[in-house]
Coordinates of C-alpha atoms in Angstrom, one line a residue:
Chain A
M1 CA 143.0 10.7 105.4
N2 CA 140.9 7.8 106.7
R3 CA 142.3 5.8 109.6
T4 CA 141.9 2.5 107.6
D5 CA 143.6 3.8 104.4
I6 CA 146.6 1.8 103.3
I7 CA 149.2 4.3 102.0
I8 CA 152.4 2.8 100.6
L9 CA 155.6 4.5 99.5
G10 CA 157.3 2.4 96.8
I11 CA 161.0 2.7 95.9
E12 CA 162.5 1.1 92.8
S13 CA 166.2 1.3 91.8
S14 CA 167.0 -2.0 90.2
C15 CA 168.6 -0.7 86.9
D16 CA 168.9 2.9 85.5
D17 CA 165.7 4.4 86.6
T18 CA 165.2 5.9 90.1
S19 CA 161.5 5.8 90.8
A20 CA 159.2 6.5 93.8
S21 CA 155.5 6.2 94.0
V22 CA 152.7 6.8 96.6
I23 CA 149.6 4.7 96.4
R24 CA 146.4 4.8 98.6
N25 CA 144.3 1.6 98.7
G26 CA 145.6 0.6 95.4
E27 CA 145.2 4.0 93.7
V28 CA 148.3 5.5 92.3
L29 CA 148.6 9.0 93.6
S30 CA 152.0 9.7 92.2
N31 CA 154.6 7.8 90.2
V32 CA 157.9 9.7 89.6
V33 CA 160.6 8.3 87.4
A34 CA 164.1 9.9 87.0
G35 CA 165.8 8.4 84.0
Q36 CA 169.5 8.6 83.5
E37 CA 170.5 10.2 80.2
I38 CA 174.2 9.6 80.8
H39 CA 174.0 5.9 79.6
R40 CA 173.3 7.1 76.0
L41 CA 176.9 8.2 75.7
Y42 CA 177.9 4.5 76.2
G43 CA 175.2 2.7 74.2
G44 CA 174.0 0.8 77.3
V45 CA 173.6 1.0 81.0
V46 CA 176.9 1.4 82.9
P47 CA 176.4 -0.1 86.4
E48 CA 178.8 2.2 88.3
L49 CA 177.3 5.4 86.7
A50 CA 173.8 4.1 87.4
S51 CA 174.6 3.5 91.1
R52 CA 176.0 7.0 91.4
A53 CA 173.0 8.6 89.7
H54 CA 170.6 6.8 92.1
E55 CA 172.5 8.3 95.0
S56 CA 171.8 11.8 93.9
N57 CA 168.3 11.2 92.5
I58 CA 166.8 9.3 95.5
V59 CA 165.9 12.2 97.8
P60 CA 164.4 14.5 95.1
V61 CA 162.5 11.6 93.6
V62 CA 160.9 10.5 96.9
E63 CA 160.2 14.1 97.9
T64 CA 158.5 14.8 94.6
A65 CA 156.4 11.6 94.9
L66 CA 155.2 12.5 98.3
R67 CA 154.5 16.1 97.3
N68 CA 152.7 15.1 94.1
A69 CA 150.5 12.7 96.1
N70 CA 149.9 15.4 98.8
V71 CA 150.8 12.9 101.4
A72 CA 153.0 13.6 104.5
K73 CA 155.6 11.1 105.6
S74 CA 153.8 10.6 108.9
E75 CA 150.7 9.4 106.9
L76 CA 152.6 6.4 105.3
S77 CA 151.5 2.9 106.4
A78 CA 154.7 1.1 105.0
I79 CA 157.6 1.4 102.6
A80 CA 158.1 -1.1 99.9
F81 CA 161.3 -1.5 97.9
T82 CA 162.8 -3.6 95.2
K83 CA 165.0 -6.3 96.7
G84 CA 165.9 -7.7 93.3
P85 CA 166.7 -9.0 90.7
G86 CA 168.7 -6.1 89.4
L87 CA 172.1 -4.4 89.4
P88 CA 173.8 -4.8 92.8
G89 CA 175.0 -1.3 93.2
S90 CA 171.8 0.2 92.0
L91 CA 169.6 -1.9 94.2
M92 CA 171.8 -1.1 97.2
V93 CA 171.0 2.6 97.2
G94 CA 167.2 2.1 97.1
V95 CA 167.3 -0.7 99.7
S96 CA 169.5 1.3 102.1
F97 CA 167.3 4.5 101.7
A98 CA 164.1 2.5 102.2
K99 CA 165.3 0.7 105.3
A100 CA 166.6 4.0 106.9
M101 CA 163.3 5.7 106.2
S102 CA 161.2 2.9 107.6
M103 CA 163.4 2.8 110.7
A104 CA 163.2 6.5 111.4
L105 CA 159.5 6.7 110.7
Q106 CA 158.8 3.5 112.7
I107 CA 156.7 1.9 109.9
P108 CA 156.9 -1.5 108.4
L109 CA 159.2 -2.4 105.5
V110 CA 158.2 -4.6 102.7
E111 CA 160.6 -6.3 100.2
V112 CA 159.4 -6.8 96.7
H113 CA 160.4 -9.1 93.8
H114 CA 160.8 -6.8 90.7
M115 CA 159.4 -9.4 88.2
Q116 CA 156.4 -10.2 90.5
A117 CA 155.8 -6.4 90.6
H118 CA 155.7 -6.2 86.9
V119 CA 152.9 -8.7 86.9
L120 CA 151.0 -6.9 89.7
A121 CA 151.3 -3.6 87.8
H122 CA 148.0 -4.6 86.3
F123 CA 146.4 -3.8 89.7
A124 CA 147.4 -0.2 89.7
Q125 CA 144.3 2.0 89.4
V126 CA 144.5 5.7 88.4
P127 CA 142.1 7.9 90.6
N128 CA 138.7 8.6 88.7
N129 CA 139.5 6.3 85.9
P130 CA 138.9 2.7 87.0
K131 CA 139.7 -0.1 84.6
P132 CA 138.8 -3.8 84.7
L133 CA 141.4 -5.8 86.6
P134 CA 142.6 -9.3 85.5
E135 CA 140.7 -12.2 87.2
F136 CA 142.7 -14.9 88.8
P137 CA 144.0 -17.2 87.5
F138 CA 145.5 -15.4 84.5
L139 CA 148.5 -15.8 82.2
C140 CA 151.0 -13.0 82.0
L141 CA 153.6 -12.4 79.3
T142 CA 156.3 -10.2 80.9
V143 CA 158.7 -8.9 78.4
S144 CA 161.5 -6.4 79.2
G145 CA 165.1 -5.6 78.5
G146 CA 166.2 -8.1 81.2
H147 CA 163.5 -10.7 81.2
T148 CA 161.0 -12.7 79.1
Q149 CA 158.6 -14.7 81.1
L150 CA 155.3 -16.5 80.8
V151 CA 153.8 -16.4 84.2
W152 CA 150.7 -18.3 85.5
V153 CA 149.3 -16.1 88.2
T154 CA 146.9 -17.8 90.7
S155 CA 146.8 -15.0 93.2
P156 CA 148.6 -11.7 94.0
M157 CA 151.1 -13.7 96.1
K158 CA 151.4 -17.0 94.2
M159 CA 152.8 -17.1 90.7
E160 CA 154.7 -19.7 88.6
I161 CA 157.1 -19.1 85.8
V162 CA 155.9 -21.6 83.2
G163 CA 158.3 -20.4 80.5
E164 CA 161.2 -18.1 80.1
T165 CA 164.1 -17.1 77.9
L166 CA 167.0 -19.4 77.8
D167 CA 169.4 -16.8 76.7
D168 CA 168.7 -13.1 75.7
A169 CA 165.5 -11.3 76.8
A170 CA 163.2 -10.1 74.0
G171 CA 164.0 -6.4 74.9
E172 CA 167.7 -7.3 74.9
A173 CA 167.3 -8.7 71.4
F174 CA 165.6 -5.6 70.2
D175 CA 168.3 -3.5 71.6
K176 CA 171.3 -5.6 70.4
I177 CA 169.8 -5.9 66.8
A178 CA 169.1 -2.1 66.8
K179 CA 172.8 -1.6 67.7
I180 CA 173.9 -3.9 64.9
L181 CA 171.7 -1.7 62.6
G182 CA 173.4 1.4 64.0
L183 CA 170.3 2.9 65.7
P184 CA 170.7 5.2 68.6
Y185 CA 170.4 3.8 72.2
P186 CA 168.0 2.6 73.4
G187 CA 167.4 1.0 70.1
G188 CA 164.1 -0.9 70.8
P189 CA 161.7 2.0 70.5
E190 CA 163.7 3.4 67.5
L191 CA 163.4 0.0 65.7
D192 CA 159.7 -0.1 66.4
K193 CA 159.2 3.4 64.8
L194 CA 161.2 2.4 61.6
A195 CA 159.3 -1.0 61.4
R196 CA 156.0 0.7 61.1
E197 CA 156.9 1.9 57.6
G198 CA 158.7 -1.4 56.5
N199 CA 157.7 -4.7 55.0
P200 CA 157.6 -7.4 57.6
A201 CA 157.9 -10.2 55.0
F202 CA 161.1 -8.7 53.4
I203 CA 163.3 -11.3 55.1
R204 CA 162.2 -14.5 56.8
F205 CA 164.3 -15.1 59.8
P206 CA 164.2 -18.6 61.2
H207 CA 162.3 -19.2 64.4
P208 CA 164.1 -21.1 67.2
R209 CA 163.0 -24.6 67.9
I210 CA 162.7 -24.5 71.6
D211 CA 160.8 -27.0 73.8
K212 CA 157.7 -26.3 75.7
L213 CA 157.1 -22.7 76.7
D214 CA 160.6 -21.4 76.8
F215 CA 162.1 -18.7 74.5
S216 CA 165.4 -18.0 72.8
F217 CA 166.5 -15.0 71.0
S218 CA 170.3 -15.2 70.7
G219 CA 170.0 -17.2 67.5
L220 CA 168.0 -14.4 65.8
K221 CA 170.7 -11.9 66.6
T222 CA 173.2 -14.0 64.9
S223 CA 171.0 -14.6 61.9
V224 CA 170.6 -10.8 61.5
L225 CA 174.3 -10.3 61.8
Y226 CA 175.2 -12.9 59.2
H227 CA 172.4 -11.8 56.9
L228 CA 173.7 -8.2 56.9
R229 CA 177.3 -9.3 56.5
D230 CA 176.5 -11.4 53.4
K231 CA 174.3 -8.9 51.8
E232 CA 176.7 -6.0 52.4
K233 CA 179.3 -8.0 50.5
E234 CA 177.0 -8.4 47.5
E235 CA 175.5 -5.0 47.7
P236 CA 177.4 -2.3 49.8
G237 CA 174.8 0.0 51.5
Y238 CA 172.3 -2.8 51.7
T239 CA 171.5 -2.2 55.4
Q240 CA 170.9 1.6 55.1
K241 CA 168.9 1.1 51.9
N242 CA 166.5 -1.5 53.3
L243 CA 166.6 -0.4 57.0
K244 CA 162.8 0.0 57.4
D245 CA 162.1 -3.4 55.9
I246 CA 164.9 -5.1 58.0
C247 CA 163.4 -3.5 61.1
A248 CA 159.9 -4.7 60.2
S249 CA 161.2 -8.2 59.5
V250 CA 163.0 -8.4 62.9
Q251 CA 160.1 -7.0 64.8
H252 CA 157.8 -9.4 63.1
T253 CA 160.0 -12.3 64.0
I254 CA 160.4 -11.4 67.7
T255 CA 156.7 -10.7 68.3
D256 CA 155.7 -13.9 66.4
I257 CA 158.1 -15.9 68.7
L258 CA 156.5 -14.3 71.8
I259 CA 152.8 -14.7 70.6
D260 CA 153.4 -18.3 69.4
K261 CA 154.5 -19.3 72.9
L262 CA 151.7 -17.3 74.6
N263 CA 149.2 -19.1 72.2
L264 CA 150.7 -22.4 73.3
A265 CA 150.4 -21.5 76.9
V266 CA 146.7 -20.4 76.5
K267 CA 146.0 -23.7 75.0
K268 CA 147.6 -25.4 78.0
F269 CA 146.3 -23.3 80.9
K270 CA 143.0 -22.2 79.3
P271 CA 142.8 -18.8 81.1
R272 CA 139.9 -16.3 80.7
D273 CA 142.3 -13.4 81.0
I274 CA 145.7 -12.7 79.5
A275 CA 148.0 -9.9 80.4
L276 CA 151.1 -8.2 79.0
A277 CA 153.7 -6.6 81.1
G278 CA 157.2 -5.1 81.1
G279 CA 158.8 -2.4 79.1
V280 CA 158.5 -4.2 75.7
S281 CA 154.8 -4.1 76.0
A282 CA 155.1 -0.6 74.6
N283 CA 156.0 -2.2 71.3
S284 CA 153.2 -1.4 68.8
E285 CA 153.3 -4.7 66.9
L286 CA 153.4 -6.8 70.1
R287 CA 150.3 -4.9 71.4
K288 CA 148.5 -5.5 68.1
K289 CA 149.2 -9.3 67.9
F290 CA 148.4 -9.6 71.7
G291 CA 145.0 -8.0 71.1
E292 CA 144.3 -10.2 68.0
L293 CA 145.1 -13.4 69.9
A294 CA 142.8 -12.4 72.7
Q295 CA 140.1 -11.7 70.2
K296 CA 140.6 -14.9 68.3
R297 CA 140.4 -17.0 71.5
G298 CA 137.8 -14.9 73.2
L299 CA 139.9 -13.8 76.1
H300 CA 140.0 -10.6 78.2
A301 CA 143.2 -8.7 77.3
H302 CA 145.0 -6.5 79.8
I303 CA 147.8 -4.1 78.9
P304 CA 148.8 -1.6 81.6
A305 CA 149.3 2.1 80.8
F306 CA 152.8 2.7 79.5
E307 CA 154.0 4.3 82.8
F308 CA 153.3 1.1 84.6
C309 CA 155.0 -1.1 82.0
T310 CA 158.5 0.2 82.1
D311 CA 160.4 0.1 85.4
N312 CA 158.4 2.2 87.9
A313 CA 157.7 2.3 91.6
A314 CA 153.9 2.2 91.4
M315 CA 154.2 -1.5 90.7
I316 CA 156.6 -1.9 93.7
A317 CA 154.0 -0.1 95.9
I318 CA 151.1 -2.3 94.6
A319 CA 153.1 -5.4 95.2
G320 CA 154.0 -4.1 98.5
M321 CA 150.4 -3.4 99.3
F322 CA 149.4 -7.0 98.8
K323 CA 152.2 -8.2 101.1
F324 CA 151.2 -5.6 103.6
Q325 CA 147.7 -6.8 103.7
E326 CA 149.0 -10.3 104.4
G327 CA 151.3 -9.0 107.1
I328 CA 154.5 -10.0 105.4
F329 CA 157.2 -7.7 106.4
S330 CA 161.0 -7.5 106.3
D331 CA 163.3 -6.8 109.2
L332 CA 166.2 -4.4 109.1
S333 CA 168.6 -7.1 107.9
A334 CA 166.9 -7.1 104.5
A335 CA 169.5 -6.7 101.8
A336 CA 169.6 -6.3 98.0
D337 CA 169.7 -9.5 96.2
P338 CA 170.7 -9.2 92.6
R339 CA 169.5 -12.8 91.8
Y340 CA 166.6 -12.7 94.2
Q341 CA 164.3 -15.7 94.2
D342 CA 161.0 -15.7 96.1
S343 CA 159.4 -18.8 97.4
Q344 CA 156.0 -17.5 96.2
F345 CA 157.4 -16.9 92.7
V346 CA 158.8 -20.1 91.5
T347 CA 159.7 -21.7 88.1
H348 CA 157.5 -24.6 87.4
K349 CA 157.6 -25.6 83.8
P350 CA 154.9 -28.0 82.8
Chain B
M1 CA 168.9 21.4 129.2
E2 CA 171.6 19.7 127.1
T3 CA 173.4 22.1 124.8
L4 CA 175.9 19.7 123.2
P5 CA 174.7 18.1 120.1
L6 CA 173.8 14.5 119.9
I7 CA 175.3 13.1 116.7
L8 CA 174.9 9.7 115.1
C9 CA 178.1 8.8 113.2
I10 CA 178.2 6.2 110.4
E11 CA 181.4 4.7 109.0
T12 CA 181.1 2.3 106.1
S13 CA 184.1 3.3 103.9
S14 CA 186.3 0.4 105.1
P15 CA 185.5 -3.3 105.3
V16 CA 184.5 -2.9 108.9
C17 CA 181.2 -1.2 109.5
S18 CA 180.7 1.0 112.6
V19 CA 178.3 3.4 114.2
A20 CA 178.8 5.7 117.2
L21 CA 176.5 7.9 119.2
C22 CA 178.3 11.0 120.5
R23 CA 177.3 13.9 122.6
G24 CA 179.6 16.8 121.7
K25 CA 183.1 15.3 121.9
K26 CA 182.1 12.5 124.1
V27 CA 181.5 9.0 122.8
L28 CA 178.4 7.7 124.4
S29 CA 178.6 4.4 122.6
E30 CA 180.2 2.8 119.7
D31 CA 179.5 -0.5 117.9
V32 CA 181.8 -2.2 115.4
S33 CA 180.6 -5.0 113.3
A34 CA 182.6 -8.2 113.7
E35 CA 181.8 -9.4 110.2
S36 CA 183.5 -7.5 107.4
N37 CA 181.9 -6.5 104.2
S38 CA 178.3 -7.1 105.5
H39 CA 177.4 -3.4 105.7
S40 CA 174.2 -3.8 103.8
S41 CA 172.7 -6.4 106.2
V42 CA 174.1 -5.0 109.5
L43 CA 174.2 -1.2 109.3
A44 CA 170.5 -0.4 109.8
S45 CA 170.2 -2.9 112.8
M46 CA 173.4 -1.5 114.3
I47 CA 171.8 2.0 114.2
Q48 CA 168.5 0.9 115.7
N49 CA 170.4 -0.9 118.4
I50 CA 172.7 1.8 119.4
L51 CA 169.8 4.2 119.8
Q52 CA 167.7 1.8 121.8
K53 CA 170.3 0.7 124.2
N54 CA 171.2 4.3 125.0
H55 CA 167.4 5.1 125.3
F56 CA 167.2 7.6 122.4
S57 CA 165.0 7.8 119.4
F58 CA 165.7 9.3 116.0
S59 CA 163.9 12.5 117.1
H60 CA 166.6 13.1 119.8
L61 CA 169.4 13.4 117.2
D62 CA 170.8 16.8 116.3
A63 CA 172.6 15.5 113.2
V64 CA 173.8 12.5 111.3
A65 CA 177.5 12.3 110.3
V66 CA 178.6 10.0 107.6
S67 CA 182.1 9.1 106.5
A68 CA 182.1 10.3 102.8
G69 CA 185.2 8.6 101.5
P70 CA 187.3 7.9 99.7
G71 CA 186.9 4.2 100.3
S72 CA 184.9 1.1 99.1
Y73 CA 182.3 2.2 96.5
T74 CA 179.8 -0.2 97.9
G75 CA 180.4 0.8 101.5
L76 CA 180.1 4.5 100.7
R77 CA 176.9 4.0 98.8
I78 CA 175.2 2.1 101.7
G79 CA 176.4 4.6 104.3
M80 CA 175.4 7.6 102.3
A81 CA 171.9 6.3 101.3
T82 CA 171.3 5.2 104.8
A83 CA 172.3 8.6 106.3
K84 CA 170.1 10.4 103.7
G85 CA 167.2 8.1 104.5
I86 CA 167.4 8.9 108.2
C87 CA 167.9 12.6 107.6
Y88 CA 165.1 12.8 105.2
A89 CA 162.6 10.8 107.3
A90 CA 163.6 12.3 110.7
E91 CA 164.3 15.9 109.3
K92 CA 167.8 16.1 110.5
P93 CA 170.8 17.8 109.1
L94 CA 173.4 15.7 107.3
L95 CA 177.1 16.1 107.9
S96 CA 179.3 14.6 105.3
I97 CA 182.7 14.1 106.7
S98 CA 186.0 13.3 104.7
T99 CA 187.3 9.9 105.7
F100 CA 190.8 11.4 105.9
E101 CA 189.6 13.8 108.6
G102 CA 188.3 10.9 110.6
M103 CA 191.5 8.9 110.0
V104 CA 193.7 11.8 111.2
Q105 CA 191.6 12.2 114.4
S106 CA 191.9 8.4 115.0
F107 CA 195.6 8.7 114.7
L108 CA 195.9 11.8 116.9
A109 CA 193.8 10.1 119.6
K110 CA 196.4 7.3 119.7
N111 CA 199.7 9.2 119.1
N112 CA 199.4 12.6 120.8
P113 CA 201.6 14.7 121.0
V114 CA 203.2 14.8 117.6
N115 CA 206.0 17.2 116.9
P116 CA 205.2 20.5 115.1
T117 CA 207.4 19.6 112.1
D118 CA 205.9 16.1 111.7
M119 CA 203.5 15.4 109.0
L120 CA 200.4 13.1 109.0
I121 CA 199.7 11.2 105.8
P122 CA 196.5 9.1 105.8
M123 CA 196.5 6.7 102.9
I124 CA 193.5 4.8 101.6
D125 CA 194.1 1.9 99.3
A126 CA 192.9 2.6 95.7
R127 CA 194.0 -0.8 94.2
R128 CA 197.1 -1.5 92.1
M129 CA 199.9 0.6 93.3
E130 CA 197.7 3.6 94.0
V131 CA 196.4 5.3 97.1
F132 CA 194.2 8.3 97.9
T133 CA 195.9 10.6 100.3
R134 CA 196.0 14.1 101.7
L135 CA 198.7 15.8 103.8
Y136 CA 197.9 17.0 107.3
N137 CA 200.0 19.0 109.8
F138 CA 200.7 17.9 113.4
Q139 CA 197.5 19.5 114.6
G140 CA 195.4 17.6 112.1
E141 CA 194.9 20.5 109.7
A142 CA 194.9 19.7 106.0
I143 CA 197.7 21.0 103.8
G144 CA 196.6 21.1 100.2
N145 CA 194.1 19.0 98.4
Q146 CA 193.3 15.3 98.1
L147 CA 195.8 13.4 95.8
N148 CA 195.9 10.1 93.9
F149 CA 199.4 8.9 94.6
I150 CA 201.0 6.2 92.5
A151 CA 204.1 4.5 93.8
G152 CA 207.1 5.5 91.8
E153 CA 205.5 8.4 90.2
G154 CA 206.4 12.0 91.4
S155 CA 206.6 13.2 95.0
L156 CA 203.9 14.2 97.5
F157 CA 206.0 17.1 98.6
I158 CA 206.9 20.5 97.2
E159 CA 209.9 20.8 99.6
K160 CA 211.6 18.1 101.6
P161 CA 209.7 17.7 104.9
K162 CA 211.6 18.6 108.1
G163 CA 210.1 16.3 110.6
K164 CA 208.9 12.7 110.6
L165 CA 206.3 11.4 108.3
Y166 CA 203.5 9.3 109.7
L167 CA 202.0 7.0 107.1
F168 CA 198.7 5.2 108.2
G169 CA 195.6 3.6 106.9
S170 CA 194.8 0.8 104.5
G171 CA 197.2 2.1 101.8
A172 CA 200.2 2.9 104.1
E173 CA 202.0 -0.4 104.1
K174 CA 202.3 -0.8 100.4
M175 CA 203.6 2.7 99.9
M176 CA 206.5 2.4 102.4
P177 CA 209.0 1.5 99.7
S178 CA 208.3 4.8 98.1
F179 CA 209.3 6.6 101.2
T180 CA 212.7 5.1 102.1
A181 CA 214.4 8.5 101.6
Y182 CA 212.4 10.0 104.5
D183 CA 212.2 9.6 108.2
C184 CA 209.0 7.7 108.1
I185 CA 206.8 5.7 110.4
C186 CA 204.2 3.3 109.1
D187 CA 201.2 2.5 111.2
P188 CA 198.9 0.3 109.1
D189 CA 196.8 -0.5 112.2
T190 CA 195.2 3.0 112.5
H191 CA 191.7 2.2 111.1
I192 CA 188.9 4.6 111.2
T193 CA 185.8 3.8 113.2
A194 CA 182.6 5.9 113.4
S195 CA 183.6 7.7 116.7
A196 CA 186.6 9.3 114.9
L197 CA 184.1 11.4 112.8
R198 CA 182.7 13.2 115.9
I199 CA 185.5 15.9 116.0
P200 CA 185.2 17.1 112.4
A201 CA 181.4 16.6 112.7
L202 CA 181.1 18.9 115.7
K203 CA 183.2 21.5 114.0
K204 CA 180.7 21.5 111.0
W205 CA 177.7 21.4 113.3
E206 CA 178.9 24.4 115.3
K207 CA 179.3 26.4 112.1
S208 CA 176.0 25.0 110.8
E209 CA 177.8 23.7 107.7
Y210 CA 175.2 21.2 106.8
N211 CA 175.3 19.3 103.6
N212 CA 172.6 19.3 101.0
L213 CA 170.4 16.3 101.5
A214 CA 169.7 15.6 97.8
Y215 CA 173.0 16.3 96.1
T216 CA 175.6 15.4 98.6
L217 CA 177.5 12.4 97.1
P218 CA 180.3 10.2 98.4
N219 CA 183.7 11.1 97.5
Y220 CA 184.6 8.2 95.1
G221 CA 188.1 9.6 94.7
K222 CA 188.0 8.9 90.9
D223 CA 185.7 9.6 88.1
W224 CA 184.3 6.6 86.4
Q225 CA 186.2 5.9 83.1
P226 CA 185.0 3.7 80.3
G227 CA 186.7 0.4 79.9
K228 CA 187.8 0.0 83.5

């Protein structure tokens, strides 16, 4: 270890994944995620069960992250944790544990905004495999199960939400529609798989007419529901018979809505770099269209490795590192904030 | 050379958050938060302060004791995660203590002596007409297992108790109507604070009955059930 090394332990527990990561000078040495299979039984995340699982995962996950990174607790420069947004009970476990560790190790504590961290996941480097980083300012489309945001990123610390969903998140739309179609939880990836073999022009679902750079997905969910109800009346077994085509049409519509707004934002902000973040960036069609848009407009496209797209602690550690470098620390009164808003991460719709 | 263990006690199962620093059976210092239901923002600072003002650091501790419940889910989560974080970082043993044990010790500290035929019944509110409870003898030894008792349903006793019954804790008052047939005294004012954990914590420490740091969980009292 070099004396000037910055080594950060990141802890993330905002939803149903318990994660810990160790980074050294921006390089990810470990990124451990313990998922919670139990929620499959209920077809969605059950907050009380998630909180309980975090309580039993937290020590093994942190221990494994430090061991995999070959870093001793005494070498840590700081501990970064997710303050919010997220589920209150889940956040509380990670926050309490992070505070206790930082207090006992006498090292600084850094609170991180979960959505800001998704954007900064682009700065996670893997040892011996450097990749080009986005250049500021850039435009980031963050798409997950809980959020859909267009973010104008002017520096690691300063970001503006220039567009966001007015109702359901894109990932939520994928999951809810998959549920309507009877696909197993979590439905998003399953829908993606089936869509690959289907005809995206099978059904034309309407696009919402939403002003400016905002999104809406709840109307699509209703359209799908009514379409299936009517068709099933005419032709029982319609859904099962045309499942792949329906999936492809839904996926086509959701990704079009996302890319249309991204395109609009590109015209407005004229960035050189565009970035995709959040768990839904694993979607094959979204990746394809994102790449095509970048090519068409001559932009640098950035998509993080899958492990840094879904909820993970490496992105928390990266965001923590930027704050650490600026000397922005939290004191021991820091608490979980399920609706956390950061003054450096504001909504400003042009 | 000090031989008695220095134990940090954490109690967050009730609306009032408290921490205590104890040397063996002696309470060196105890802090009780004035604000209720603010555990998540006050607990860590309270721990830091109690150590500092008594001129100790985390490395001086021999163990960390935490009130394991039953009690408020939120409170228990914060207390347990905090205790685990300290134990993990400072490499100290964890002592997970039943909240009932702490309550019984608080009661005995206030009401000794109790007659040998008397029975101690700590009750923790579990909402609606339900409490978590466990029966203890006059010396504070548990008789039987933890129970979920619902007013008007069944009896706590296999045979009629011979002595007085002492009902105490957050669930005691609302259960009094179910105990009119007994010689019963209600003391709703016996609340647990962190120092009450020191006696059961010391017993565990002496026998090296440490709790597994990874897999020790709060005693939630109930399994989670869908639709609730």
